[in-house]
Tab-separated table of C-alpha atoms in Angstrom:
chain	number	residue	atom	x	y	z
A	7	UNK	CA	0.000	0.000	0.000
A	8	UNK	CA	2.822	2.707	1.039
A	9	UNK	CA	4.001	1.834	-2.671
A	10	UNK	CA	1.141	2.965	-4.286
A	11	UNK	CA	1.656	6.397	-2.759
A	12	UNK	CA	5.752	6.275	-3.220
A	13	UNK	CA	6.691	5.567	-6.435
A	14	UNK	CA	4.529	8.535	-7.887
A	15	UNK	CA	5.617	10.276	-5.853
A	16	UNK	CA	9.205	9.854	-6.682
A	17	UNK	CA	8.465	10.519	-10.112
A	18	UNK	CA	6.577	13.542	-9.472
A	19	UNK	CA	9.403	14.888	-7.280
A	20	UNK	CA	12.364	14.221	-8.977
A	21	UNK	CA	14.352	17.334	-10.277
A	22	UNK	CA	14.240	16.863	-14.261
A	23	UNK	CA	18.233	18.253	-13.668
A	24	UNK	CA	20.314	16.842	-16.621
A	25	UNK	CA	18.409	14.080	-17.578
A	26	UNK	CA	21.136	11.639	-16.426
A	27	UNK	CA	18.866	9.040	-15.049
A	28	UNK	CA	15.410	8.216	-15.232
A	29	UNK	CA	12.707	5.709	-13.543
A	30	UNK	CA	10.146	4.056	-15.195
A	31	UNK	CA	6.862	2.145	-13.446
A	32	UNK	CA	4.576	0.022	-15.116
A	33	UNK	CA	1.848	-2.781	-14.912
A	34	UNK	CA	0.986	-5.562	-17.454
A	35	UNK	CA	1.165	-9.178	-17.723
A	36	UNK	CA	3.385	-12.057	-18.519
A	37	UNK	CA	2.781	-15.208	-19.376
A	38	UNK	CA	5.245	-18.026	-19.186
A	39	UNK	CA	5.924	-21.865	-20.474
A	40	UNK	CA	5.832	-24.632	-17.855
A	41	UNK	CA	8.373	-25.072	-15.240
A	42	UNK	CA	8.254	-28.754	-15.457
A	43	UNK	CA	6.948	-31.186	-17.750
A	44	UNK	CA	6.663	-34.515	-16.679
A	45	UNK	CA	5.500	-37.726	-17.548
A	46	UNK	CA	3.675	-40.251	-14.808
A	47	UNK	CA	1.357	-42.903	-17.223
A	48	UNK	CA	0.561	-39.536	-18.688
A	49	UNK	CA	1.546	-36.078	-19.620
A	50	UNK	CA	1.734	-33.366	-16.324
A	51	UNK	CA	2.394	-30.077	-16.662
A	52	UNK	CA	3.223	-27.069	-14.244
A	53	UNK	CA	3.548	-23.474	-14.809
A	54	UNK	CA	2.486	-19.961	-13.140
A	55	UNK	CA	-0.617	-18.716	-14.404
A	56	UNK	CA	-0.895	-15.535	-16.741
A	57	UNK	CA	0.356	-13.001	-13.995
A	58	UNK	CA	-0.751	-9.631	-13.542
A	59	UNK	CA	2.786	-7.311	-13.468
A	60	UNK	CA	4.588	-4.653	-11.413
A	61	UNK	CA	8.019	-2.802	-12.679
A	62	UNK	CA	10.142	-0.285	-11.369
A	63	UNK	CA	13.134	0.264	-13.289
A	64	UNK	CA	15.831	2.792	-12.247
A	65	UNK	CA	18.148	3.708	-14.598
A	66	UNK	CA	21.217	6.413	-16.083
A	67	UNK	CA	22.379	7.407	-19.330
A	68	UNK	CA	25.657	6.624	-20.766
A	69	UNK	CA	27.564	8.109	-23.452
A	70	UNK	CA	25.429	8.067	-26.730
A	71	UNK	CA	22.429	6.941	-26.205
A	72	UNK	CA	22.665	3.865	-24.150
A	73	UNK	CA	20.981	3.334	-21.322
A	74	UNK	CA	21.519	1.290	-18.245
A	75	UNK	CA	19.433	0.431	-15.525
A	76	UNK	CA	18.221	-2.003	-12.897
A	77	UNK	CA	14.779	-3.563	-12.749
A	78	UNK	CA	12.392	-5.407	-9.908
A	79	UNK	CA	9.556	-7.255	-11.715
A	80	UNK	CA	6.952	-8.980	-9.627
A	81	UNK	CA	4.466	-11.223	-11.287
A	82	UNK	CA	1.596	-12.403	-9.096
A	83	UNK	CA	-0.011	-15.830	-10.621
A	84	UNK	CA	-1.085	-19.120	-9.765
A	85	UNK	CA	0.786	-22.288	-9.492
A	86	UNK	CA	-1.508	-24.317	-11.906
A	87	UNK	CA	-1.507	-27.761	-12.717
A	88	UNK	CA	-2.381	-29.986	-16.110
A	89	UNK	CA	-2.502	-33.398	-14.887
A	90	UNK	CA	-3.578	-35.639	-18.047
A	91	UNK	CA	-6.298	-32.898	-18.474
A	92	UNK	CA	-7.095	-32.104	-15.398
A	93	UNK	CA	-6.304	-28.811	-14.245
A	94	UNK	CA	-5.586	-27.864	-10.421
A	95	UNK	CA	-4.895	-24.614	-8.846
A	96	UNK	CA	-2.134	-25.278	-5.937
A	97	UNK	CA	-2.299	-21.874	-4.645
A	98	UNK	CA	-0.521	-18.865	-5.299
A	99	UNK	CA	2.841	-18.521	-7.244
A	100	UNK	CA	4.587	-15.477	-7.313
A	101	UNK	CA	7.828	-13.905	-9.169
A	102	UNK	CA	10.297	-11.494	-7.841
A	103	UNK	CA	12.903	-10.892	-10.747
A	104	UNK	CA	15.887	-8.547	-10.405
A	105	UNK	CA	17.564	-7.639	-13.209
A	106	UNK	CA	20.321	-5.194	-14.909
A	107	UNK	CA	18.784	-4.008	-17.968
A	108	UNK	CA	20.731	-2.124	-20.798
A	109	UNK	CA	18.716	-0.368	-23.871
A	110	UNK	CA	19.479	1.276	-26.969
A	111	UNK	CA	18.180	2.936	-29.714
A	112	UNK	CA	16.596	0.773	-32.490
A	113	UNK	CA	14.525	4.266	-34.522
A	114	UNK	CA	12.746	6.948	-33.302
A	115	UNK	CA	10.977	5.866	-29.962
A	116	UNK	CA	11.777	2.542	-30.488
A	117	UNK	CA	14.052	0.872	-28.319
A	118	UNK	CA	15.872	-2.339	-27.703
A	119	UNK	CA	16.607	-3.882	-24.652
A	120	UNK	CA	18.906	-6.539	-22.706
A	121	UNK	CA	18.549	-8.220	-19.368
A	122	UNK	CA	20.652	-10.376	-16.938
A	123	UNK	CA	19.682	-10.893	-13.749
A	124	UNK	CA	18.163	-13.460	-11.156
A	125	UNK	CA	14.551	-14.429	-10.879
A	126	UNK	CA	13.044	-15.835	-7.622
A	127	UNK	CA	10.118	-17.896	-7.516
A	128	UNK	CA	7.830	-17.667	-4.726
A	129	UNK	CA	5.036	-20.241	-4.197
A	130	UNK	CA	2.315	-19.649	-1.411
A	131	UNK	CA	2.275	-23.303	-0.216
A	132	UNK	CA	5.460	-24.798	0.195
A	133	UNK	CA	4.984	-28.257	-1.102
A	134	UNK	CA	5.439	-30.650	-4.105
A	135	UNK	CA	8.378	-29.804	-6.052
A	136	UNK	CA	8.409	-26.465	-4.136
A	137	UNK	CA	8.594	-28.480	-0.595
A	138	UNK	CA	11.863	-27.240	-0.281
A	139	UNK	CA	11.096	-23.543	-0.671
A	140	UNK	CA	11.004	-21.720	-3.833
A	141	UNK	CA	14.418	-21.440	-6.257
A	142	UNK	CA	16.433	-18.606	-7.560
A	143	UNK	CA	17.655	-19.072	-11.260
A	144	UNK	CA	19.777	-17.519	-13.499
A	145	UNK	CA	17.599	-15.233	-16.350
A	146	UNK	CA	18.465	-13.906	-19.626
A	147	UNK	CA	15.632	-11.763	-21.696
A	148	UNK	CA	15.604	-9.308	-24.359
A	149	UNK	CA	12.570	-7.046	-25.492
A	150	UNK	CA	11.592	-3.850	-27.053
A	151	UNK	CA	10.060	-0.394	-25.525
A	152	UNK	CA	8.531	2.317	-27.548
A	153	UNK	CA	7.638	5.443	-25.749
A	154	UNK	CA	5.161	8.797	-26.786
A	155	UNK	CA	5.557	11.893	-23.987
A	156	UNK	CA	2.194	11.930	-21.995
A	157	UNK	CA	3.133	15.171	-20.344
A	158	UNK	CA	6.043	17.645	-20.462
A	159	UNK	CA	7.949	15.704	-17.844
A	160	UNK	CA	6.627	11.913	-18.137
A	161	UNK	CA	6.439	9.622	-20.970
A	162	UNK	CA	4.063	6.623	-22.257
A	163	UNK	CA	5.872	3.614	-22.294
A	164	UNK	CA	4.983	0.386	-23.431
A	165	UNK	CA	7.404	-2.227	-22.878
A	166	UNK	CA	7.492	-6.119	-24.531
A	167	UNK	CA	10.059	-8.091	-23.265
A	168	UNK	CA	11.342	-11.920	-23.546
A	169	UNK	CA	13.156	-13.838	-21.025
A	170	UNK	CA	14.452	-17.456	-19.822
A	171	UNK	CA	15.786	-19.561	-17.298
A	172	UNK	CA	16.434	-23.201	-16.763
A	173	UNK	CA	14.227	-24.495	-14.006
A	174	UNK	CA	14.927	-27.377	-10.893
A	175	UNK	CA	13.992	-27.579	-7.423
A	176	UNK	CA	15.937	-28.790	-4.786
A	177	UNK	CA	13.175	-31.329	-4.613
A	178	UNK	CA	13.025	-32.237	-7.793
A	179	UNK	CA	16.717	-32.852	-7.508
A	180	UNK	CA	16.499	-35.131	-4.337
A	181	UNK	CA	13.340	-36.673	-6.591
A	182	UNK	CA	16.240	-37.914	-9.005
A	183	UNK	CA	15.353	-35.206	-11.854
A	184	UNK	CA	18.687	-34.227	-13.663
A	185	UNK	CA	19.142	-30.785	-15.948
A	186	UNK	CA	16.795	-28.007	-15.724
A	187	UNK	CA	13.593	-26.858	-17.547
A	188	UNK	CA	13.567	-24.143	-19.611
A	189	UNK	CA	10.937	-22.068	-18.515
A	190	UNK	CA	10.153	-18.868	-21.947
A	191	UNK	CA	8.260	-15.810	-20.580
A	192	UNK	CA	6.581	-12.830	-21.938
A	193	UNK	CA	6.011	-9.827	-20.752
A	194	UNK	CA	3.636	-6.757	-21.918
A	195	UNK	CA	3.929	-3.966	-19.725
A	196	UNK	CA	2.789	-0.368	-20.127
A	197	UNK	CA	4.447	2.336	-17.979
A	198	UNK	CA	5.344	5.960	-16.872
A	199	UNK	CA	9.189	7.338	-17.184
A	200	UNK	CA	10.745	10.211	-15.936
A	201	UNK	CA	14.036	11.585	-16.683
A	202	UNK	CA	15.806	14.208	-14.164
B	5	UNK	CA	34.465	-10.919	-32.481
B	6	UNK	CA	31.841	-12.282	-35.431
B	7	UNK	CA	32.902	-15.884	-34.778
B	8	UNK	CA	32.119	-14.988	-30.726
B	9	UNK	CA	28.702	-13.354	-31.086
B	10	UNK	CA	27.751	-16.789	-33.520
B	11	UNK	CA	28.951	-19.077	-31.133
B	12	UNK	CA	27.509	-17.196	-28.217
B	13	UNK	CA	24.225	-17.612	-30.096
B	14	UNK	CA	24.884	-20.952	-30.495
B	15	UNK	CA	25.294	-21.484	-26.817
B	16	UNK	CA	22.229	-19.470	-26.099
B	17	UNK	CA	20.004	-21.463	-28.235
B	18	UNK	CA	20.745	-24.702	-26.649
B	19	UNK	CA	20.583	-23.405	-23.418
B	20	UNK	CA	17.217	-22.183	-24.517
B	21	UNK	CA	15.918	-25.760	-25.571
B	22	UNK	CA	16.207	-28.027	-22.671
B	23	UNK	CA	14.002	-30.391	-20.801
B	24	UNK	CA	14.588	-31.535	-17.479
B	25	UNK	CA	14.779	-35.365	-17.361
B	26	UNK	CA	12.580	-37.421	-15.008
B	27	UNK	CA	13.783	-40.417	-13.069
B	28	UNK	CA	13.617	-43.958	-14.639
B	29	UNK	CA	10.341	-45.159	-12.888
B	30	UNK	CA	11.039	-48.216	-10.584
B	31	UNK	CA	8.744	-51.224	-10.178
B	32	UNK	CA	5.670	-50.788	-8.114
B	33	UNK	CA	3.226	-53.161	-5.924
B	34	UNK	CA	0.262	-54.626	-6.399
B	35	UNK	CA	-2.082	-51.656	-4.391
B	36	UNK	CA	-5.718	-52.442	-5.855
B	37	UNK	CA	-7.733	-54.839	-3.674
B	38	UNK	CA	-9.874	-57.392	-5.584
B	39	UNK	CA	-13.240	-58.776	-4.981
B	40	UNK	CA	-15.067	-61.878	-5.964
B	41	UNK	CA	-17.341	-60.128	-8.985
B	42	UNK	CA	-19.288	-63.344	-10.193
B	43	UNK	CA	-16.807	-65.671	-11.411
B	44	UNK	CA	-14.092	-63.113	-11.976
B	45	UNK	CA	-12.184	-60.381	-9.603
B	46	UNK	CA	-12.988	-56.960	-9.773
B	47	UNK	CA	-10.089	-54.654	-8.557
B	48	UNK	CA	-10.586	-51.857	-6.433
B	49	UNK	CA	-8.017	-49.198	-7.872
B	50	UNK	CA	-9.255	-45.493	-6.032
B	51	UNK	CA	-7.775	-42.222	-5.018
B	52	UNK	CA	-8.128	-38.877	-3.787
B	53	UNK	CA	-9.687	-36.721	-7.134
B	54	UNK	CA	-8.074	-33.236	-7.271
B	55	UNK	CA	-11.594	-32.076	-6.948
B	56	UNK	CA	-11.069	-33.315	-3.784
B	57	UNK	CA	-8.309	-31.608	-2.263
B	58	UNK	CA	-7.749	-30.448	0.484
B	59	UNK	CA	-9.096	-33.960	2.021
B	60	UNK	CA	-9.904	-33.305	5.018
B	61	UNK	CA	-8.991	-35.381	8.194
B	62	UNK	CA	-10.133	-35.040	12.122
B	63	UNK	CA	-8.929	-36.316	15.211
B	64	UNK	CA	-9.595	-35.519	18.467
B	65	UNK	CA	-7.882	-32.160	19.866
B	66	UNK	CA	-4.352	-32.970	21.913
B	67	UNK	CA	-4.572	-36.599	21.352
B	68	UNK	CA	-1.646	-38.632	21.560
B	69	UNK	CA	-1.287	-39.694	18.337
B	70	UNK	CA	-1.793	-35.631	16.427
B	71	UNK	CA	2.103	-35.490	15.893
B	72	UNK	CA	2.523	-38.171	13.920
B	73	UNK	CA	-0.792	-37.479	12.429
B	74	UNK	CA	0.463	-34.372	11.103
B	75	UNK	CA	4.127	-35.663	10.194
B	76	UNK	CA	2.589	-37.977	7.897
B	77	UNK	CA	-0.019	-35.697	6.080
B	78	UNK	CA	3.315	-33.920	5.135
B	79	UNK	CA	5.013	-36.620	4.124
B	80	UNK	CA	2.806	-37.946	1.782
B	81	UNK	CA	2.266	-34.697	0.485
B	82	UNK	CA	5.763	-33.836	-0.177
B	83	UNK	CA	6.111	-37.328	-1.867
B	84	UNK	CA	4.284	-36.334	-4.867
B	85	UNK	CA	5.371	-33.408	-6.637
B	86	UNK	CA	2.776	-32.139	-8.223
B	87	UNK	CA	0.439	-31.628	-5.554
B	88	UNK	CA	-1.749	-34.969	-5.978
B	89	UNK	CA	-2.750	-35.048	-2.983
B	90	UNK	CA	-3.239	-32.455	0.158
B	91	UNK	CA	-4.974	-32.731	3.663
B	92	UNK	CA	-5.989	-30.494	6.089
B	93	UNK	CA	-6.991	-30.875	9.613
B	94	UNK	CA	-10.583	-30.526	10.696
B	95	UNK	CA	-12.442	-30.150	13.768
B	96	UNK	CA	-15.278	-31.192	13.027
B	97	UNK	CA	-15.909	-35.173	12.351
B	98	UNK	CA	-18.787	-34.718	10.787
B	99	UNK	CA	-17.106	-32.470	7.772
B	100	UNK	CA	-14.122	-35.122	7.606
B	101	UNK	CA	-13.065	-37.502	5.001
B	102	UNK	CA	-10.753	-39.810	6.554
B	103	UNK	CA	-11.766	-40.201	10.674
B	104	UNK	CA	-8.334	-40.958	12.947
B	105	UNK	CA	-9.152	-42.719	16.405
B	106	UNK	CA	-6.580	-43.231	19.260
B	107	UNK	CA	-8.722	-46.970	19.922
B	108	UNK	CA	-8.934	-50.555	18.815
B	109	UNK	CA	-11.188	-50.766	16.539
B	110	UNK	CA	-14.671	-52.314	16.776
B	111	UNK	CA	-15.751	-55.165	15.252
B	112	UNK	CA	-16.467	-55.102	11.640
B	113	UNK	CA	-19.197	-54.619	9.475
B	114	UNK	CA	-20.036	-57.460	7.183
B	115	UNK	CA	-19.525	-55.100	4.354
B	116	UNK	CA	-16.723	-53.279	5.199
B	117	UNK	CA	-12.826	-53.597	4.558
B	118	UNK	CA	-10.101	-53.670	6.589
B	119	UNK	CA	-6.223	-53.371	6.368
B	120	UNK	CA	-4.057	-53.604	9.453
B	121	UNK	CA	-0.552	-52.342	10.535
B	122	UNK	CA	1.322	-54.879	12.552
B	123	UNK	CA	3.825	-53.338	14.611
B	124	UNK	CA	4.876	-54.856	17.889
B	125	UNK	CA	4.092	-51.516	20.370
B	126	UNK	CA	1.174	-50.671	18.752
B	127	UNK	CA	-1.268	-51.682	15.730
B	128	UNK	CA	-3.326	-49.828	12.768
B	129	UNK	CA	-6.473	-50.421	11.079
B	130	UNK	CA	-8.003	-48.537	8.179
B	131	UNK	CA	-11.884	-49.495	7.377
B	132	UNK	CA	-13.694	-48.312	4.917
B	133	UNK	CA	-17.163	-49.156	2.914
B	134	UNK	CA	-16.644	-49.696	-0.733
B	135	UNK	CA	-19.463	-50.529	-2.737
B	136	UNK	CA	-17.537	-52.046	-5.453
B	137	UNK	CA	-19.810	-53.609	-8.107
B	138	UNK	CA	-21.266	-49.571	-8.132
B	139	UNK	CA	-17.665	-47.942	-8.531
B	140	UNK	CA	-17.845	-45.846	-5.027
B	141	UNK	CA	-16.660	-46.161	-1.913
B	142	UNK	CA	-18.715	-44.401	0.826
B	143	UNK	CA	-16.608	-41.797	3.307
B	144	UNK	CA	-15.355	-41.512	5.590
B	145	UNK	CA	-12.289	-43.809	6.241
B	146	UNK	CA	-11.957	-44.650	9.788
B	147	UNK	CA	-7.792	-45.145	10.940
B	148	UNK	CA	-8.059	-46.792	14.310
B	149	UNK	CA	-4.096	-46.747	15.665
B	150	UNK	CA	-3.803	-48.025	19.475
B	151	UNK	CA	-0.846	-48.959	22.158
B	152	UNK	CA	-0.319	-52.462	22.955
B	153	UNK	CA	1.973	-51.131	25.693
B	154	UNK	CA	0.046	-48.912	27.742
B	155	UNK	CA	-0.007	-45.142	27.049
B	156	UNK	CA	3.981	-44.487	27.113
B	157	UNK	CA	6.397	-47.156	26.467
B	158	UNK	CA	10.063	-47.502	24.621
B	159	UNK	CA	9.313	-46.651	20.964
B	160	UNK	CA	5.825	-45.957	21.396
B	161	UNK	CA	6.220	-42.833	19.616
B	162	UNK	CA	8.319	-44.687	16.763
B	163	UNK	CA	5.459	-47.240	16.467
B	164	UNK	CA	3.073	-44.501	16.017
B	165	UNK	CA	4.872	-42.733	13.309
B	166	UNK	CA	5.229	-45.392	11.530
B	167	UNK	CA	2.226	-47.226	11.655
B	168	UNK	CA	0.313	-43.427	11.143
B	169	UNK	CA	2.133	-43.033	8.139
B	170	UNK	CA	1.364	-47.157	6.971
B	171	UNK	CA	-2.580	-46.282	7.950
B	172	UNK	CA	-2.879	-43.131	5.805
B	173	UNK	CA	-1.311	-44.884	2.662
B	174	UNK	CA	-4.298	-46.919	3.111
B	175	UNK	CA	-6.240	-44.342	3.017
B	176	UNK	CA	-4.990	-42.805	0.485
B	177	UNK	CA	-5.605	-45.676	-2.204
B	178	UNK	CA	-3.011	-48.443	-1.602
B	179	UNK	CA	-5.167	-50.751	-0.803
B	180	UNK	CA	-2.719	-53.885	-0.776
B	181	UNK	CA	0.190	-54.739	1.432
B	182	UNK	CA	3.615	-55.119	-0.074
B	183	UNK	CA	5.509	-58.370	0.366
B	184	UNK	CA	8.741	-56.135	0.703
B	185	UNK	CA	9.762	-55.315	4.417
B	186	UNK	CA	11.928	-52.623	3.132
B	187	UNK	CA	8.697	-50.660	1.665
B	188	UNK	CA	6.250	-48.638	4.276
B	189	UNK	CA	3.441	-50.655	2.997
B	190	UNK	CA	4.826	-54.272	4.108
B	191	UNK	CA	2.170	-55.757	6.331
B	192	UNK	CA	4.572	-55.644	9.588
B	193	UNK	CA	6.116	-52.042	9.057
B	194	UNK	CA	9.296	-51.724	10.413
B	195	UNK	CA	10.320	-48.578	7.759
B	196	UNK	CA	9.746	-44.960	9.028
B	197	UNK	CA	9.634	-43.250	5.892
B	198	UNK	CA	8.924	-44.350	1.801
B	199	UNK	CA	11.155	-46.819	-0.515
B	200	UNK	CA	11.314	-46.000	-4.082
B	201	UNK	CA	8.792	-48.833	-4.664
B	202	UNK	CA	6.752	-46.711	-1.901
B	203	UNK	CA	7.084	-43.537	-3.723
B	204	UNK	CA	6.567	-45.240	-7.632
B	205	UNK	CA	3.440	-47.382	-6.163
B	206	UNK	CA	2.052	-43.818	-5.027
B	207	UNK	CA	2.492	-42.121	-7.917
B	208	UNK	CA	1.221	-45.066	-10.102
B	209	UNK	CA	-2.429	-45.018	-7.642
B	210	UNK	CA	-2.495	-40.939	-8.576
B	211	UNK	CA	-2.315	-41.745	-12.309
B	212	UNK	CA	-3.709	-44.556	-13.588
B	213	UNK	CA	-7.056	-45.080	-13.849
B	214	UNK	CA	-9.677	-45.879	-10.759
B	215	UNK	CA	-12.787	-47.796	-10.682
B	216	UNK	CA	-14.231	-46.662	-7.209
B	217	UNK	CA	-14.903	-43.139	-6.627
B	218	UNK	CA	-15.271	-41.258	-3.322
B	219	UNK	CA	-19.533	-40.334	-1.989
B	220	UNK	CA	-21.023	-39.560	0.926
């Protein structure tokens, strides 16, 4: 709740002195692959659900007009379930991802973008392949941004972006599952940036 | 630097394309109970639907045998993965699905089943009312688990895990003993935890097909 009222406020406040950094907010969605497929007499499937999206990016400007910046994303789904066709809701699943992001320019408000980073899942019962508590994994992504000024001081920006990871649990492990899953996401976000 | 970025790519894409790879599947138990069906059997193959979940389970508030109660409701949870099956503690009896009693049992009804746990402090029984020939088994299971040492004793609480944890696999669908002392399920349980054949019989009740379902 105290967020709500912060991070506007921060953008509202900040001295548009320079323009050598800048901080962007912004809600969407992101869908994602499954985080396990497996196969017991028949096909089973797990993956967070289509998950509504919070950003905040901080970032500076570097010589040219490269960017560089680093990112929380929080994705709020479900942890759901397709066993043989039956579908199951185990509760929520949440994603905390933090990230170092790097953008460029691709033409006119169109931008690419880079990230590295870590990405955190979060499950609300601990249990299953999460009975161990939820992982960390290694995340790379890539996406695009294209931004219109909505004011004198903030700009529209709508953000797609593309990332993956390889996917295990500790359980899983001590289950006798070897390599990783790799878990694609997408992202469609559509935010606010200010520059001072 | 061009030969870099390719085989960076390279690297990228496979590391973009993998699968994780299960474990190879052990052999598992007989676990459906068979009845006389005319001249031929009829096995008995049930478990928990995930329309079912949480199931819930009661037993009486501060009893005796609530820790082990609750150690094995996780453990059977944590041994399947993908949330097959989760229970949840009731207090009301009347609301529960599977009913755990601290007392021998009584005697049986003509149509009921029962499997027992033979461990030397203390011994298990799981009844339950299938109606087989109709595909449904009529809740709730009843676990009866009682002392055959007095209320305290040298591995009493051992006994209780262990014969807890044997009881609720009953419950859950394995409705056969193993002829394996090294599994859980072996008649006179002397394991406190699962085998592989344990985990891969579980895992085989929660996805193949049943012929009894769960009413009231």
């Amino acid at each position: 709740m105290r967020m709500r009222f912060l991070l506007p406020a921060l953008l509202c406040l900040a001295s548009p002195a320079g323009a050598q950094a800048f901080v962007r907010v912004s809600g969407g969605a992101t869908g994602s692959t499954d985080f396990v497929k497996d196969f017991i007499v028949h096909p089973i499937g797990a993956r967070q659900s289509i998950a509504p999206t919070g950003a905040l990016m901080v970032g500076w400007q570097l010589p040219g007009e490269y960017r560089i910046a680093v990112e929380a994303r929080y994705a709020r789904g479900t942890w759901e379930v397709d066993d043989g066709g039956v579908s199951d809701d185990l509760g929520t699943l949440a994603t905390l991802g933090l990230a170092v992001v790097a953008d460029g320019p691709i033409r006119g408000a169109l931008r690419w973008e880079a990230a590295a980073g870590q990405l955190r899942y979060m499950p609300e019962q601990e249990l299953g392949l999460f009975a161990d508590g939820g992982p960390s994994r290694w995340m790379l992504g890539g996406g695009a941004s294209w931004s219109r000024p909505a004011s004198a001081t903030l700009n529209l920006v709508l953000g797609l972006r593309y990332e993956f990871h390889g996917f295990s649990t500790a359980a899983l492990e001590s289950a006798g599952y070897t390599r990783s899953q790799t878990v694609h996401r997408v992202g469609l976000t559509l935010g606010l940036e200010r520059s001072f | 630097m061009r030969r870099l970025a390719r085989v960076s790519c390279l690297v990228l894409a496979l590391a973009a394309c993998t699968d994780i790879i299960s474990p190879p599947r052990v052999d598992v138990y007989e676990y459906r109970l068979f009845e006389p069906d005319g001249a031929e059997l009829f096995p008995a193959a049930f478990r928990w639907p995930r329309s079912a979940m949480p199931v819930k389970i009661s037993i009486a508030p501060g009893d005796a045998l609530e820790p082990a109660l609750v150690r094995a409701i996780g453990l059977w949870e944590d041994l399947f993965l993908h949330g097959e099956f989760r229970a949840t503690l009731v207090g009301n009896a009347a609301d529960a699905d599977i009913l755990v009693r601290n007392a021998v049992p009584p005697a049986l009804l003509r149509a009921s089943r029962r499997l027992e746990g033979l461990a030397p402090e203390c011994r298990g029984a799981t009844d339950f009312d299938p109606v087989l020939r109709d595909g449904e088994l009529t809740l709730p299971f009843e676990i009866y688990v009682w002392s055959r040492i007095g209320p305290s004793g040298p591995n009493l609480a051992t006994c209780y895990e262990i014969t807890m944890l044997h009881e609720l696999g009953h419950a859950l669908g394995i409705f056969q003993h193993s002829g394996n002392v090294g599994d859980l399920m072996f008649g006179d349980p002397v394991r406190n935890g699962f085998s592989d054949r344990d985990r891969a019989t579980a895992e085989a009740v929660y996805h193949l097909p049943v012929t009894v379902v769960p009413v009231r």
